[in-house]
PDB file of C-alpha atoms and ligand atoms in Angstrom:
ATOM      1  CA  UNK L   1     -17.886   0.637 -23.886  1.00  0.00           C
ATOM      2  CA  UNK L   2     -16.436  -1.069 -20.555  1.00  0.00           C
ATOM      3  CA  UNK L   3     -18.101  -3.927 -19.559  1.00  0.00           C
ATOM      4  CA  UNK L   4     -17.791  -4.235 -15.476  1.00  0.00           C
ATOM      5  CA  UNK L   5     -18.745  -7.672 -13.935  1.00  0.00           C
ATOM      6  CA  UNK L   6     -23.001  -7.453 -12.131  1.00  0.00           C
ATOM      7  CA  UNK L   7     -22.991  -5.746  -9.387  1.00  0.00           C
ATOM      8  CA  UNK L   8     -20.153  -3.649  -9.446  1.00  0.00           C
ATOM      9  CA  UNK L   9     -20.594   0.029  -9.878  1.00  0.00           C
ATOM     10  CA  UNK L  10     -18.416   3.429 -11.241  1.00  0.00           C
ATOM     11  CA  UNK L  11     -20.046   6.533 -10.334  1.00  0.00           C
ATOM     12  CA  UNK L  12     -17.036   9.432 -12.398  1.00  0.00           C
ATOM     13  CA  UNK L  13     -17.023  12.780 -11.124  1.00  0.00           C
ATOM     14  CA  UNK L  14     -18.837  12.033  -7.678  1.00  0.00           C
ATOM     15  CA  UNK L  15     -17.189  14.328  -5.478  1.00  0.00           C
ATOM     16  CA  UNK L  16     -17.429  17.541  -6.606  1.00  0.00           C
ATOM     17  CA  UNK L  17     -13.931  19.518  -6.133  1.00  0.00           C
ATOM     18  CA  UNK L  18     -15.054  21.613  -3.237  1.00  0.00           C
ATOM     19  CA  UNK L  19     -15.942  17.733  -1.833  1.00  0.00           C
ATOM     20  CA  UNK L  20     -12.263  16.367  -2.861  1.00  0.00           C
ATOM     21  CA  UNK L  21     -10.955  18.790  -0.295  1.00  0.00           C
ATOM     22  CA  UNK L  22     -13.045  18.617   2.558  1.00  0.00           C
ATOM     23  CA  UNK L  23     -12.354  15.094   3.066  1.00  0.00           C
ATOM     24  CA  UNK L  24      -8.431  15.274   2.311  1.00  0.00           C
ATOM     25  CA  UNK L  25      -8.890  17.707   5.380  1.00  0.00           C
ATOM     26  CA  UNK L  26     -10.434  15.084   7.433  1.00  0.00           C
ATOM     27  CA  UNK L  27      -8.168  12.850   5.749  1.00  0.00           C
ATOM     28  CA  UNK L  28      -5.396  14.524   7.925  1.00  0.00           C
ATOM     29  CA  UNK L  29      -6.654  14.915  10.841  1.00  0.00           C
ATOM     30  CA  UNK L  30      -8.539  11.013  10.321  1.00  0.00           C
ATOM     31  CA  UNK L  31      -4.223  10.393   9.956  1.00  0.00           C
ATOM     32  CA  UNK L  32      -2.659  12.732  13.024  1.00  0.00           C
ATOM     33  CA  UNK L  33      -5.001  10.517  15.519  1.00  0.00           C
ATOM     34  CA  UNK L  34      -5.011   7.686  14.020  1.00  0.00           C
ATOM     35  CA  UNK L  35      -0.773   7.311  12.785  1.00  0.00           C
ATOM     36  CA  UNK L  36      -0.454   5.804   8.250  1.00  0.00           C
ATOM     37  CA  UNK L  37       1.911   2.868   9.058  1.00  0.00           C
ATOM     38  CA  UNK L  38       3.462  -0.498   6.696  1.00  0.00           C
ATOM     39  CA  UNK L  39       1.141  -3.384   6.388  1.00  0.00           C
ATOM     40  CA  UNK L  40       3.231  -6.468   5.973  1.00  0.00           C
ATOM     41  CA  UNK L  41       1.662  -9.831   4.927  1.00  0.00           C
ATOM     42  CA  UNK L  42       1.190 -12.006   6.693  1.00  0.00           C
ATOM     43  CA  UNK L  43       2.958 -15.295   6.489  1.00  0.00           C
ATOM     44  CA  UNK L  44       6.661 -13.777   4.877  1.00  0.00           C
ATOM     45  CA  UNK L  45       6.144 -10.577   6.418  1.00  0.00           C
ATOM     46  CA  UNK L  46       6.616  -8.637   3.070  1.00  0.00           C
ATOM     47  CA  UNK L  47       5.681  -5.486   3.464  1.00  0.00           C
ATOM     48  CA  UNK L  48       3.367  -3.703   1.148  1.00  0.00           C
ATOM     49  CA  UNK L  49       4.081  -0.936  -0.651  1.00  0.00           C
ATOM     50  CA  UNK L  50       0.730   0.762   0.516  1.00  0.00           C
ATOM     51  CA  UNK L  51       0.038   2.664   3.269  1.00  0.00           C
ATOM     52  CA  UNK L  52      -2.879   2.928   6.105  1.00  0.00           C
ATOM     53  CA  UNK L  53      -4.905   3.722   8.681  1.00  0.00           C
ATOM     54  CA  UNK L  54      -8.506   3.251   9.705  1.00  0.00           C
ATOM     55  CA  UNK L  55     -11.893   5.010  11.046  1.00  0.00           C
ATOM     56  CA  UNK L  56     -14.315   3.720  12.278  1.00  0.00           C
ATOM     57  CA  UNK L  57     -15.284   1.152  15.359  1.00  0.00           C
ATOM     58  CA  UNK L  58     -13.513  -1.912  13.907  1.00  0.00           C
ATOM     59  CA  UNK L  59     -10.134  -1.266  11.098  1.00  0.00           C
ATOM     60  CA  UNK L  60      -8.266  -3.763   8.592  1.00  0.00           C
ATOM     61  CA  UNK L  61      -4.799  -4.510   9.775  1.00  0.00           C
ATOM     62  CA  UNK L  62      -2.563  -6.641   9.095  1.00  0.00           C
ATOM     63  CA  UNK L  63       0.988  -8.447  10.105  1.00  0.00           C
ATOM     64  CA  UNK L  64       3.801 -10.510   9.573  1.00  0.00           C
ATOM     65  CA  UNK L  65       2.199 -13.243  12.477  1.00  0.00           C
ATOM     66  CA  UNK L  66      -1.979 -13.303  12.705  1.00  0.00           C
ATOM     67  CA  UNK L  67      -3.031 -12.249   9.039  1.00  0.00           C
ATOM     68  CA  UNK L  68      -5.965 -10.434   8.244  1.00  0.00           C
ATOM     69  CA  UNK L  69      -8.024  -9.683  10.292  1.00  0.00           C
ATOM     70  CA  UNK L  70     -10.688  -6.392  11.720  1.00  0.00           C
ATOM     71  CA  UNK L  71     -10.173  -5.076  14.729  1.00  0.00           C
ATOM     72  CA  UNK L  72     -11.152  -2.287  17.197  1.00  0.00           C
ATOM     73  CA  UNK L  73      -7.155  -0.555  18.052  1.00  0.00           C
ATOM     74  CA  UNK L  74      -4.373   0.924  16.281  1.00  0.00           C
ATOM     75  CA  UNK L  75      -2.193  -1.394  16.056  1.00  0.00           C
ATOM     76  CA  UNK L  76       1.145   1.018  16.071  1.00  0.00           C
ATOM     77  CA  UNK L  77      -0.809   3.402  19.403  1.00  0.00           C
ATOM     78  CA  UNK L  78      -2.940   1.046  20.500  1.00  0.00           C
ATOM     79  CA  UNK L  79      -5.447   3.597  20.755  1.00  0.00           C
ATOM     80  CA  UNK L  80      -9.445   3.772  19.860  1.00  0.00           C
ATOM     81  CA  UNK L  81      -9.446   4.094  15.289  1.00  0.00           C
ATOM     82  CA  UNK L  82     -10.845   8.141  15.286  1.00  0.00           C
ATOM     83  CA  UNK L  83     -14.343   8.164  14.164  1.00  0.00           C
ATOM     84  CA  UNK L  84     -15.642   7.130  10.864  1.00  0.00           C
ATOM     85  CA  UNK L  85     -17.106  11.634   9.910  1.00  0.00           C
ATOM     86  CA  UNK L  86     -20.052  12.069   8.335  1.00  0.00           C
ATOM     87  CA  UNK L  87     -19.042  12.768   4.795  1.00  0.00           C
ATOM     88  CA  UNK L  88     -18.013   9.848   4.433  1.00  0.00           C
ATOM     89  CA  UNK L  89     -21.994   8.354   5.942  1.00  0.00           C
ATOM     90  CA  UNK L  90     -23.550  10.102   4.066  1.00  0.00           C
ATOM     91  CA  UNK L  91     -21.743   8.840   0.710  1.00  0.00           C
ATOM     92  CA  UNK L  92     -22.558   5.315   2.370  1.00  0.00           C
ATOM     93  CA  UNK L  93     -25.896   6.353   2.951  1.00  0.00           C
ATOM     94  CA  UNK L  94     -26.801   8.183  -0.639  1.00  0.00           C
ATOM     95  CA  UNK L  95     -24.697   4.481  -2.516  1.00  0.00           C
ATOM     96  CA  UNK L  96     -24.481   2.126  -1.059  1.00  0.00           C
ATOM     97  CA  UNK L  97     -28.305   0.742  -0.428  1.00  0.00           C
ATOM     98  CA  UNK L  98     -27.948  -0.797   2.233  1.00  0.00           C
ATOM     99  CA  UNK L  99     -29.784  -0.020   5.395  1.00  0.00           C
ATOM    100  CA  UNK L 100     -27.726  -0.212   8.661  1.00  0.00           C
ATOM    101  CA  UNK L 101     -24.066   2.330   8.519  1.00  0.00           C
ATOM    102  CA  UNK L 102     -19.977   0.490   7.505  1.00  0.00           C
ATOM    103  CA  UNK L 103     -18.252  -0.708  10.595  1.00  0.00           C
ATOM    104  CA  UNK L 104     -14.825   0.423   9.294  1.00  0.00           C
ATOM    105  CA  UNK L 105     -12.957   2.613   6.633  1.00  0.00           C
ATOM    106  CA  UNK L 106      -9.452   1.747   5.102  1.00  0.00           C
ATOM    107  CA  UNK L 107      -7.869   4.985   4.188  1.00  0.00           C
ATOM    108  CA  UNK L 108      -5.027   3.275   1.419  1.00  0.00           C
ATOM    109  CA  UNK L 109      -2.237   6.120   0.622  1.00  0.00           C
ATOM    110  CA  UNK L 110      -0.622   5.628  -2.103  1.00  0.00           C
ATOM    111  CA  UNK L 111       2.317   7.196  -2.624  1.00  0.00           C
ATOM    112  CA  UNK L 112       3.307   7.511  -6.724  1.00  0.00           C
ATOM    113  CA  UNK L 113       4.988   3.349  -7.312  1.00  0.00           C
ATOM    114  CA  UNK L 114       2.461   2.435  -4.678  1.00  0.00           C
ATOM    115  CA  UNK L 115       1.172  -1.088  -6.380  1.00  0.00           C
ATOM    116  CA  UNK L 116      -1.910  -3.136  -4.701  1.00  0.00           C
ATOM    117  CA  UNK L 117      -2.450  -6.772  -6.178  1.00  0.00           C
ATOM    118  CA  UNK L 118      -5.407  -8.991  -7.640  1.00  0.00           C
ATOM    119  CA  UNK L 119      -7.119  -9.896  -4.268  1.00  0.00           C
ATOM    120  CA  UNK L 120     -10.512 -10.160  -3.268  1.00  0.00           C
ATOM    121  CA  UNK L 121     -12.690  -7.872   0.360  1.00  0.00           C
ATOM    122  CA  UNK L 122     -13.464 -11.065   2.500  1.00  0.00           C
ATOM    123  CA  UNK L 123     -12.295 -10.441   6.060  1.00  0.00           C
ATOM    124  CA  UNK L 124     -16.051  -9.914   6.741  1.00  0.00           C
ATOM    125  CA  UNK L 125     -18.624 -11.357   8.129  1.00  0.00           C
ATOM    126  CA  UNK L 126     -21.887  -9.290   6.381  1.00  0.00           C
ATOM    127  CA  UNK L 127     -21.015 -10.458   2.808  1.00  0.00           C
ATOM    128  CA  UNK L 128     -23.984  -9.296   1.700  1.00  0.00           C
ATOM    129  CA  UNK L 129     -23.322  -5.029   2.196  1.00  0.00           C
ATOM    130  CA  UNK L 130     -21.384  -3.674  -0.827  1.00  0.00           C
ATOM    131  CA  UNK L 131     -17.765  -2.207  -0.209  1.00  0.00           C
ATOM    132  CA  UNK L 132     -17.629   1.639  -1.278  1.00  0.00           C
ATOM    133  CA  UNK L 133     -14.367   2.937  -2.600  1.00  0.00           C
ATOM    134  CA  UNK L 134     -13.658   6.614  -3.046  1.00  0.00           C
ATOM    135  CA  UNK L 135     -10.372   7.599  -5.148  1.00  0.00           C
ATOM    136  CA  UNK L 136      -8.604  11.128  -4.261  1.00  0.00           C
ATOM    137  CA  UNK L 137      -5.908  12.743  -5.094  1.00  0.00           C
ATOM    138  CA  UNK L 138      -4.115  10.907  -7.947  1.00  0.00           C
ATOM    139  CA  UNK L 139      -5.642   8.415 -11.392  1.00  0.00           C
ATOM    140  CA  UNK L 140      -5.017   4.953 -10.969  1.00  0.00           C
ATOM    141  CA  UNK L 141      -5.481   2.269 -13.010  1.00  0.00           C
ATOM    142  CA  UNK L 142      -8.127   0.300 -11.555  1.00  0.00           C
ATOM    143  CA  UNK L 143      -8.431  -3.760 -12.404  1.00  0.00           C
ATOM    144  CA  UNK L 144     -11.761  -5.810 -11.642  1.00  0.00           C
ATOM    145  CA  UNK L 145     -11.734  -9.339 -12.647  1.00  0.00           C
ATOM    146  CA  UNK L 146     -14.671 -12.085 -11.521  1.00  0.00           C
ATOM    147  CA  UNK L 147     -15.262 -14.506  -8.316  1.00  0.00           C
ATOM    148  CA  UNK L 148     -11.157 -16.513  -9.305  1.00  0.00           C
ATOM    149  CA  UNK L 149      -8.838 -15.162  -9.743  1.00  0.00           C
ATOM    150  CA  UNK L 150      -7.819 -16.038 -13.616  1.00  0.00           C
ATOM    151  CA  UNK L 151     -10.887 -14.784 -14.929  1.00  0.00           C
ATOM    152  CA  UNK L 152     -10.132 -12.236 -17.789  1.00  0.00           C
ATOM    153  CA  UNK L 153     -10.070  -8.482 -16.216  1.00  0.00           C
ATOM    154  CA  UNK L 154     -10.851  -5.117 -17.509  1.00  0.00           C
ATOM    155  CA  UNK L 155      -9.528  -2.433 -16.429  1.00  0.00           C
ATOM    156  CA  UNK L 156     -10.128   1.244 -15.581  1.00  0.00           C
ATOM    157  CA  UNK L 157      -8.891   4.879 -14.602  1.00  0.00           C
ATOM    158  CA  UNK L 158     -10.349   6.370 -12.017  1.00  0.00           C
ATOM    159  CA  UNK L 159      -9.604   9.908 -10.977  1.00  0.00           C
ATOM    160  CA  UNK L 160     -10.177  11.623  -7.663  1.00  0.00           C
ATOM    161  CA  UNK L 161     -13.858  12.142  -6.798  1.00  0.00           C
ATOM    162  CA  UNK L 162     -14.946   8.725  -8.528  1.00  0.00           C
ATOM    163  CA  UNK L 163     -16.600   6.060  -6.645  1.00  0.00           C
ATOM    164  CA  UNK L 164     -16.486   2.048  -7.266  1.00  0.00           C
ATOM    165  CA  UNK L 165     -19.228   0.131  -5.478  1.00  0.00           C
ATOM    166  CA  UNK L 166     -18.044  -3.585  -5.427  1.00  0.00           C
ATOM    167  CA  UNK L 167     -21.599  -5.130  -4.453  1.00  0.00           C
ATOM    168  CA  UNK L 168     -24.082  -7.893  -5.152  1.00  0.00           C
ATOM    169  CA  UNK L 169     -23.166 -10.644  -7.402  1.00  0.00           C
ATOM    170  CA  UNK L 170     -19.792  -8.422  -7.392  1.00  0.00           C
ATOM    171  CA  UNK L 171     -19.412  -8.294  -4.581  1.00  0.00           C
ATOM    172  CA  UNK L 172     -16.023 -10.809  -4.150  1.00  0.00           C
ATOM    173  CA  UNK L 173     -14.277  -9.935  -7.712  1.00  0.00           C
ATOM    174  CA  UNK L 174     -11.326  -9.627  -7.696  1.00  0.00           C
ATOM    175  CA  UNK L 175      -9.562  -6.086  -8.279  1.00  0.00           C
ATOM    176  CA  UNK L 176      -6.155  -4.376  -7.306  1.00  0.00           C
ATOM    177  CA  UNK L 177      -4.161  -1.304  -8.825  1.00  0.00           C
ATOM    178  CA  UNK L 178      -2.146  -1.409 -10.884  1.00  0.00           C
ATOM    179  CA  UNK L 179      -0.323   1.792 -11.666  1.00  0.00           C
ATOM    180  CA  UNK L 180      -1.198   5.308 -10.410  1.00  0.00           C
ATOM    181  CA  UNK L 181      -0.388   7.787 -12.793  1.00  0.00           C
ATOM    182  CA  UNK L 182       1.926  11.262 -11.489  1.00  0.00           C
ATOM    183  CA  UNK L 183       0.888  14.836 -11.379  1.00  0.00           C
ATOM    184  CA  UNK L 184      -2.727  13.758 -13.538  1.00  0.00           C
ATOM    185  CA  UNK L 185      -4.468  15.952 -10.542  1.00  0.00           C
ATOM    186  CA  UNK L 186      -3.720  18.902  -8.117  1.00  0.00           C
ATOM    187  CA  UNK L 187      -5.955  17.795  -5.014  1.00  0.00           C
ATOM    188  CA  UNK L 188      -2.088  16.562  -3.243  1.00  0.00           C
ATOM    189  CA  UNK L 189       0.245  18.832  -2.753  1.00  0.00           C
ATOM    190  CA  UNK L 190       1.844  16.063  -2.844  1.00  0.00           C
ATOM    191  CA  UNK L 191       1.369  14.116  -5.680  1.00  0.00           C
ATOM    192  CA  UNK L 192       0.098  10.308  -5.189  1.00  0.00           C
ATOM    193  CA  UNK L 193      -3.464   8.823  -4.415  1.00  0.00           C
ATOM    194  CA  UNK L 194      -5.837   8.037  -1.245  1.00  0.00           C
ATOM    195  CA  UNK L 195      -8.580   6.102  -1.657  1.00  0.00           C
ATOM    196  CA  UNK L 196     -11.563   5.065   0.953  1.00  0.00           C
ATOM    197  CA  UNK L 197     -13.015   1.987   1.484  1.00  0.00           C
ATOM    198  CA  UNK L 198     -16.120   1.383   3.332  1.00  0.00           C
ATOM    199  CA  UNK L 199     -16.602  -2.220   4.957  1.00  0.00           C
ATOM    200  CA  UNK L 200     -19.959  -2.976   6.361  1.00  0.00           C
ATOM    201  CA  UNK L 201     -18.178  -6.358   8.788  1.00  0.00           C
ATOM    202  CA  UNK L 202     -20.704  -8.107  10.921  1.00  0.00           C
ATOM    203  CA  UNK L 203     -24.130  -8.558   9.818  1.00  0.00           C
TER     204      UNK L 203
HETATM  205  O1  AKG Y 301      -7.189   1.652  -3.649  1.00  0.00           O
HETATM  206  C1  AKG Y 301      -8.050   1.577  -4.212  1.00  0.00           C
HETATM  207  O2  AKG Y 301      -8.623   1.672  -4.981  1.00  0.00           O
HETATM  208  C2  AKG Y 301      -7.956  -0.595  -3.351  1.00  0.00           C
HETATM  209  C3  AKG Y 301      -7.908  -0.088  -2.624  1.00  0.00           C
HETATM  210  C4  AKG Y 301      -8.831  -1.800  -2.721  1.00  0.00           C
HETATM  211  O3  AKG Y 301      -8.806  -2.738  -2.642  1.00  0.00           O
HETATM  212  C5  AKG Y 301      -8.405  -1.805  -1.043  1.00  0.00           C
HETATM  213  O4  AKG Y 301      -8.383  -2.004   0.469  1.00  0.00           O
HETATM  214  O5  AKG Y 301      -9.078  -3.759  -0.514  1.00  0.00           O
HETATM  215 MN1   MN Y 302      -9.999  -4.230  -1.923  1.00  0.00          MN
END
């Protein structure tokens, strides 16, 4: 049996198909208001392979000059991010065990050849709140390690409707997405994977 680091939880099939379909429609509406953009690495300006947008009072963004940060507006449109929909707040309330609502929901869109390197989520001022992450669409190979980059890692497949929680001792565990498995879900007509990451930013 796969042993996950303390504080890291995996809920397979947390969302049934109708709830997944409803979320895809909701995300489509969010993307219509706050278009996906290509984030770039701080310093070298290298584009990431994942496209992103956000909803919430704060959104996670990155660019060459100012690096990783949260801000209340979309970097391309300058408009405030759309609100976090009730369906996502409900999931947070059910699984986070945290009394304050999330302020940011990062929407990551992975084409079938996209990936995300091993990293920690540490741009939040409140590190006592967990990170709640939802997978939709094609299955991915998710890797999770310890509190330092060189710690041993475990790999698990995340399927459509799965939820992952990084909380407690596991809040700062290194993690990343090594690959997407094409044609493993029928949820998204054009393939790929959507990840929704809910976070509390301020104490
Ligand atoms: O796509 C995922 O499952 C993880 C996304 C992630 O780690 C992040 O956006 O910080
Ligand atoms: Mn992350």
